[in-house]
CSV table of C-alpha atoms in Angstrom, one decimal:
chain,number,residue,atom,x,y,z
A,187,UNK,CA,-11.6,1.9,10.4
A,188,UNK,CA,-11.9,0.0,13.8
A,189,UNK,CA,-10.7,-3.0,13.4
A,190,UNK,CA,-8.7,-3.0,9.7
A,191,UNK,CA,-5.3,-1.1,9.9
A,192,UNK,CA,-3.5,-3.2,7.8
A,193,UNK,CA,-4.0,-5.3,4.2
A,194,UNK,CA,-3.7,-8.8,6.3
A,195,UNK,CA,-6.9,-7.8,9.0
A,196,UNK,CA,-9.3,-7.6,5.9
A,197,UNK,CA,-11.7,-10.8,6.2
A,198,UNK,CA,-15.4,-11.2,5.7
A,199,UNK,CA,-15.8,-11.6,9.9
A,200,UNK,CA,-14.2,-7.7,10.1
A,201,UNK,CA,-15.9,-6.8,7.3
A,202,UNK,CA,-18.6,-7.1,9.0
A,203,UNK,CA,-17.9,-5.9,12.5
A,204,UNK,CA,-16.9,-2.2,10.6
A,205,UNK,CA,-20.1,-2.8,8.9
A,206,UNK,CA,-22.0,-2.4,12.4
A,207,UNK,CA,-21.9,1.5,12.8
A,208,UNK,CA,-21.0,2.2,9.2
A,209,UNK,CA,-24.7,1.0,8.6
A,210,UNK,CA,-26.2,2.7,11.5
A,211,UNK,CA,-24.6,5.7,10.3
A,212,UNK,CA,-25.7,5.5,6.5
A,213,UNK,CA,-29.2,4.7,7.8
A,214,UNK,CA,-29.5,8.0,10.0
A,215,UNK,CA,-27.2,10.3,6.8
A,216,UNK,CA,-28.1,9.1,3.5
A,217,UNK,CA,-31.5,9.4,2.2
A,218,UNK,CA,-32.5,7.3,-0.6
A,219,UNK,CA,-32.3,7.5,-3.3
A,220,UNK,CA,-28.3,7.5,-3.6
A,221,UNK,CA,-27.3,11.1,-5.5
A,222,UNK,CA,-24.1,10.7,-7.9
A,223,UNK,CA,-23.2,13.7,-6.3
A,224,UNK,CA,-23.7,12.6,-2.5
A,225,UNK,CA,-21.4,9.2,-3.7
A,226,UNK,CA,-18.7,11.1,-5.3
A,227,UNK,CA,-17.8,13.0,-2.5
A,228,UNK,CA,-18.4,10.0,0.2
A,229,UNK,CA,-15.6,8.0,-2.5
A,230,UNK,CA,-13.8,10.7,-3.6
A,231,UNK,CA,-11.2,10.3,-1.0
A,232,UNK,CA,-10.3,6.6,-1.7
A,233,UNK,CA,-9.4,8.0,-5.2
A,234,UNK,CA,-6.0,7.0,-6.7
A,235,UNK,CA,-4.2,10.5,-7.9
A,236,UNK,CA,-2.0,10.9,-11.2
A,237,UNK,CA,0.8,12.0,-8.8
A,238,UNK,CA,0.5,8.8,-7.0
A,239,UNK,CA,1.1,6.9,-10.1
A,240,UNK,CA,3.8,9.1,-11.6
A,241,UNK,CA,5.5,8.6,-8.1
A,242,UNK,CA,5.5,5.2,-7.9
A,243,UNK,CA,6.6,4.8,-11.6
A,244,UNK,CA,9.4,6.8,-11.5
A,245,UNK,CA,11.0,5.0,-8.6
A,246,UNK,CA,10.3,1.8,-9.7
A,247,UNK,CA,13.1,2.9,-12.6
A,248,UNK,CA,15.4,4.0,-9.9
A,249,UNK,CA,15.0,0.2,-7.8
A,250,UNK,CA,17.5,-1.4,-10.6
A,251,UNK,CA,20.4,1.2,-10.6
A,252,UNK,CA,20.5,1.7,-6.8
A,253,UNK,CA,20.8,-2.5,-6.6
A,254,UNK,CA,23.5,-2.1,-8.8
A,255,UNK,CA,25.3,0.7,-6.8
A,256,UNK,CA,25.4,-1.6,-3.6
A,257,UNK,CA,26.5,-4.9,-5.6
A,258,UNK,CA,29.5,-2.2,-6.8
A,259,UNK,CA,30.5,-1.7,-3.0
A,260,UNK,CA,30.1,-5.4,-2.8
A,261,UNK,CA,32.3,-6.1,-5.3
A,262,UNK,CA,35.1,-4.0,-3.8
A,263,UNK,CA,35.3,-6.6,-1.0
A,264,UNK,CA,37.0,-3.4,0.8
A,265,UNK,CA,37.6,-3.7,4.6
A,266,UNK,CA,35.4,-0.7,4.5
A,267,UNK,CA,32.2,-1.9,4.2
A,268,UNK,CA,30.3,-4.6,6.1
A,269,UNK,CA,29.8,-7.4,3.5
A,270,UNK,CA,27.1,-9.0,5.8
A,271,UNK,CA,25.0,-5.4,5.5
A,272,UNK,CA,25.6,-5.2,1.7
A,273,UNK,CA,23.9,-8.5,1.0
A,274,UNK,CA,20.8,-7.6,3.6
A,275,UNK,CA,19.8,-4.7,1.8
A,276,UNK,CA,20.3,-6.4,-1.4
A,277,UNK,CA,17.5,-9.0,0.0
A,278,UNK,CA,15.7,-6.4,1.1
A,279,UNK,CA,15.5,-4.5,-2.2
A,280,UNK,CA,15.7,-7.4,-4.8
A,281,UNK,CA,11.3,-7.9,-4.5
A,282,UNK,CA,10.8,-4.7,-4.5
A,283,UNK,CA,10.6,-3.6,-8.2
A,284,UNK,CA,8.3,-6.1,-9.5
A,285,UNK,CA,6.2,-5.4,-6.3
A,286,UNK,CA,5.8,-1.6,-7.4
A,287,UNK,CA,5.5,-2.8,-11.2
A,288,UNK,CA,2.7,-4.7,-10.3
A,289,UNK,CA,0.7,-2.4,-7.8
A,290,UNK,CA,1.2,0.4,-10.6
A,291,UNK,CA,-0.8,-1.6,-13.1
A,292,UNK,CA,-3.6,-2.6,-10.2
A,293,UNK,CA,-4.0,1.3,-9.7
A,294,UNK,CA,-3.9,2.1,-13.0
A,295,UNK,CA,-6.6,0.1,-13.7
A,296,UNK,CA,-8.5,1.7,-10.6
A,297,UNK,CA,-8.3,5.3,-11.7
A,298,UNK,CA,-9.3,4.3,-14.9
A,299,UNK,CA,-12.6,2.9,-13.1
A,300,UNK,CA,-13.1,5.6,-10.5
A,301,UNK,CA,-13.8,8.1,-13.5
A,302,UNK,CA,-16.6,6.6,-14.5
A,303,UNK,CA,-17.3,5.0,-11.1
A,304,UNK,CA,-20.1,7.8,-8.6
A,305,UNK,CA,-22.0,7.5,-11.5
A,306,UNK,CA,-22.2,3.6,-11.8
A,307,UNK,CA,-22.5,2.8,-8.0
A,308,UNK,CA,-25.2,5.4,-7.7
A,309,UNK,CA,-27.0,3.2,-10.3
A,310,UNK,CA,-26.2,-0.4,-9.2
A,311,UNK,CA,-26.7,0.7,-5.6
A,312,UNK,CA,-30.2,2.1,-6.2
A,313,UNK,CA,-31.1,-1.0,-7.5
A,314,UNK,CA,-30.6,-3.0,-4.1
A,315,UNK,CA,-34.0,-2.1,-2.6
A,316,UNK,CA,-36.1,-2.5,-5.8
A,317,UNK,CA,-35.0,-5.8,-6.4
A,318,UNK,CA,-38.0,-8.6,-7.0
A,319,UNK,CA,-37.6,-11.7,-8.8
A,320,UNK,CA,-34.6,-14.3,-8.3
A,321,UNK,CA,-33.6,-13.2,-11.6
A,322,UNK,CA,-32.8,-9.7,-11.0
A,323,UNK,CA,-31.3,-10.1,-7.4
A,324,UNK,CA,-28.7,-12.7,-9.4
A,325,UNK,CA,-27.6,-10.7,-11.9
A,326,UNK,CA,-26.9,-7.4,-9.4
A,327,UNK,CA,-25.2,-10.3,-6.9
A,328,UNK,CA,-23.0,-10.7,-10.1
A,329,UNK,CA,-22.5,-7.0,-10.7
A,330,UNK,CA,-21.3,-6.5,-6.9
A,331,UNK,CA,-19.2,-9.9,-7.0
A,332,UNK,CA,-17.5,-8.6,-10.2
A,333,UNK,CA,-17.1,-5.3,-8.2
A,334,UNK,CA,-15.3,-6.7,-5.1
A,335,UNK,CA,-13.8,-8.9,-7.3
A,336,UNK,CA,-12.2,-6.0,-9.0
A,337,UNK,CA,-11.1,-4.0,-6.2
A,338,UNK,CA,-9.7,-7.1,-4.0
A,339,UNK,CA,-8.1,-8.8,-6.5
A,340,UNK,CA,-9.2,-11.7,-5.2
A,341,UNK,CA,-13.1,-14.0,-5.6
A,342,UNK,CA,-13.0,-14.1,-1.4
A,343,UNK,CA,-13.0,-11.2,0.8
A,344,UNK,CA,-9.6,-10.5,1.1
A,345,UNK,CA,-7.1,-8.5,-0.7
A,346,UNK,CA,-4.8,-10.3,-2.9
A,347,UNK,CA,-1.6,-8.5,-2.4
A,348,UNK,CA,1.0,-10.8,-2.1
A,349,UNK,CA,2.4,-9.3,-5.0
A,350,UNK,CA,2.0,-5.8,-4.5
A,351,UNK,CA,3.1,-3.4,-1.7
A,352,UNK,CA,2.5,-5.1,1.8
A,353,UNK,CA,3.2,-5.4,5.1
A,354,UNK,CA,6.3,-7.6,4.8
A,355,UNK,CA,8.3,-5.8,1.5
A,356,UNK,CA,7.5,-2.5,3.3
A,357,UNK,CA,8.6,-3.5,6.6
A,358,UNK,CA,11.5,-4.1,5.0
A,359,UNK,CA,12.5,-0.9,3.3
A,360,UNK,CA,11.6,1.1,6.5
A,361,UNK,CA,13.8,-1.3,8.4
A,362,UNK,CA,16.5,-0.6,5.4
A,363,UNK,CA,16.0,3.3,6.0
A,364,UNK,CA,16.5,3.4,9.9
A,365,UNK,CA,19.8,0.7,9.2
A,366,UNK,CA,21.1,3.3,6.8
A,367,UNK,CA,20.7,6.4,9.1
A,368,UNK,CA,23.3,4.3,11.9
A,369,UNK,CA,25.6,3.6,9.0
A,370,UNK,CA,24.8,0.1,7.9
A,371,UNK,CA,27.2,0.1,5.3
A,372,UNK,CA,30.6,0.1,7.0
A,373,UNK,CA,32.3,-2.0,8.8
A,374,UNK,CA,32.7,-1.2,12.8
A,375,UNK,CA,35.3,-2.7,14.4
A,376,UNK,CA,35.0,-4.8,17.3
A,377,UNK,CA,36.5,-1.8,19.6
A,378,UNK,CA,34.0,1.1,17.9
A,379,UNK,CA,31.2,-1.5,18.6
A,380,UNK,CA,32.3,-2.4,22.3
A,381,UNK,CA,32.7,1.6,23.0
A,382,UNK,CA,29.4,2.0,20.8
A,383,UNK,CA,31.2,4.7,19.2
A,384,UNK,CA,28.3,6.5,17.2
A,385,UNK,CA,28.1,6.9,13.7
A,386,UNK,CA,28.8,10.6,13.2
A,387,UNK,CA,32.3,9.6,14.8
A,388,UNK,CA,33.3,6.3,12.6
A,389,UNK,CA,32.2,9.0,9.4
A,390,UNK,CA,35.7,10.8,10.3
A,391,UNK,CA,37.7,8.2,9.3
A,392,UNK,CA,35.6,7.3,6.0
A,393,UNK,CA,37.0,8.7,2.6
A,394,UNK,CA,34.6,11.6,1.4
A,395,UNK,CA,34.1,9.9,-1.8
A,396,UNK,CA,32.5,6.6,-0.2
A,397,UNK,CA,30.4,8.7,2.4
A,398,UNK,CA,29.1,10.4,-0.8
A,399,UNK,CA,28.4,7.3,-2.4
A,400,UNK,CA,26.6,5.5,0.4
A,401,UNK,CA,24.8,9.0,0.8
A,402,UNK,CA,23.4,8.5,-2.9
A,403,UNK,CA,22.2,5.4,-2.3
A,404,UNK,CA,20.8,5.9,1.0
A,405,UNK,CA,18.9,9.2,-0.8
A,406,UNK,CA,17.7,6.5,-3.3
A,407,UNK,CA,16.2,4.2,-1.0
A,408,UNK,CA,14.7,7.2,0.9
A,409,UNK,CA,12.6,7.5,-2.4
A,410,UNK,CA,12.0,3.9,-3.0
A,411,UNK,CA,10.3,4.2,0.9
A,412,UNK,CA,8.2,6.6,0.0
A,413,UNK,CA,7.1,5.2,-3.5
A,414,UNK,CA,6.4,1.7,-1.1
A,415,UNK,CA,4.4,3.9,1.5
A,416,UNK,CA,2.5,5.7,-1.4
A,417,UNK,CA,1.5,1.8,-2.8
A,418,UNK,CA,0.8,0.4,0.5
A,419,UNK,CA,-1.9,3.1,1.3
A,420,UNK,CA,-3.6,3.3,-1.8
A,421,UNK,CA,-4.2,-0.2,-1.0
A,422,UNK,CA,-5.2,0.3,1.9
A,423,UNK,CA,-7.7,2.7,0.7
A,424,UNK,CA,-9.0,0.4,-1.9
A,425,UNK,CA,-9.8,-2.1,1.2
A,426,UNK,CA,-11.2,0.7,2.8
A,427,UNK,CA,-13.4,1.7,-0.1
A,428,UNK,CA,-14.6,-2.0,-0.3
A,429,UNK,CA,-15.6,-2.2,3.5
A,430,UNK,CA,-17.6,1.1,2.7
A,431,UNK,CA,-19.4,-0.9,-0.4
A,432,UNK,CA,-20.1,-3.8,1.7
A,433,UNK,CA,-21.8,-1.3,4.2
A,434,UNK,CA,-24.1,0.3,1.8
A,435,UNK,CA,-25.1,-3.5,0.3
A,436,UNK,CA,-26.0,-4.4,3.3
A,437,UNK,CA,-27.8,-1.7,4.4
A,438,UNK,CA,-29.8,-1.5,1.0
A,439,UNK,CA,-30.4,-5.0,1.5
A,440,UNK,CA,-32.6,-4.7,4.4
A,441,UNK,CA,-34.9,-2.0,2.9
């Protein structure tokens, strides 16, 4: 894509500019009319994978008890920890489960529709340039509404993700990740901070048994990143795949 790299940029106006040379290059490539097996292998890399899903299912289990781990430091109200941090990652982790929970069941639903799916584009997309009476170009106008519908989540031309995975709960979690790393957790001291004594030097003076408890949850949201990552760009690859759609209605269109 030329213009869409992320959910938010997907409108009917960039829709169609990525539409400009995906139709000049489906007008000089793909010869008509559409084979199921020329359409599988165009889509085939939009596809959602079983690993995908059992990825993003098993961390959305782990969201929960790694909340409940940092509430537990929390709780200590130990001199320790930085109570301030504590409560920033709890923010930043508290939307995420139901996020996941409901991009799993969106992408469920779409691997249960790209099985069946080469094979029922090829048709409806063969269709386009044959189309005659009012009647018939209504009902297929229905068929690809339903379609982008479907895909989008959404009646307009934009993807309905607020939520799902976006831009803002996945900014988030990265931003958790890179905190983590500097040793977010625990409390500097106005001295360590003035001196910006690094991390790897405040650790000495941290009991073993809390660094290993941090480093548990910090493995945890390691996994809850890459869970988000996985979501986001499957999404991304179903706005992708609808661009690609758009391209070969409107090309068909002008047969």
């Amino acid at each position: 894509m030329l213009y869409i790299h992320q959910i938010t940029h997907l409108s009917p106006k960039m829709a169609d500019l990525e539409s400009v040379y995906m139709v000049r290059d489906l007008r000089e490539k793909v010869k008509l009319p559409l084979k199921e097996e020329v359409m599988e292998e165009a889509f085939c890399e939009f596809f959602v994978s079983s690993s995908e899903l059992q990825l993003i299912e098993e961390t959305t289990a782990l969201v929960e008890p790694t909340i409940e781990m940092i509430k537990s430091l929390a709780q200590l109200e130990s001199s320790l920890y930085e109570a301030v941090s504590l409560q920033r990652a709890l923010q930043a982790l508290q939307p995420i489960p139901a996020a996941l929970e409901s991009n799993l069941a969106y992408l469920q639903q779409v691997q249960v529709w790209q099985a069946t799916s080469s094979s029922a584009l090829t048709a409806l997309l063969n269709q386009i340039p044959k189309l005659r009476t009012q009647e018939e170009k209504l009902r297929v106008n229905d068929e690809i509404k339903g379609l982008f519908q479907f895909l989008l989540r959404n009646q307009g031309f934009v993807f309905h993700a607020q939520d799902m995975m976006h831009e803002g709960p996945v900014a988030q979690v990265n931003g958790l990740v890179e905190s983590m790393q500097k040793g977010f957790f625990f409390h500097v001291s106005l001295e360590e901070e003035y001196n910006k004594v690094d991390f790897n030097t405040i650790k000495r003076r941290v009991p073993s048994e809390e660094l290993q408890r941090v480093e548990t949850i910090e493995q945890n949201i390691l996994k809850i990143k890459k869970a988000a990552d996985t979501a986001y760009n499957a999404n991304m690859r179903m706005i992708n795949l609808s661009v690609i759609l758009y391209s070969y209605v409107k090309w068909l269109s002008n047969r």
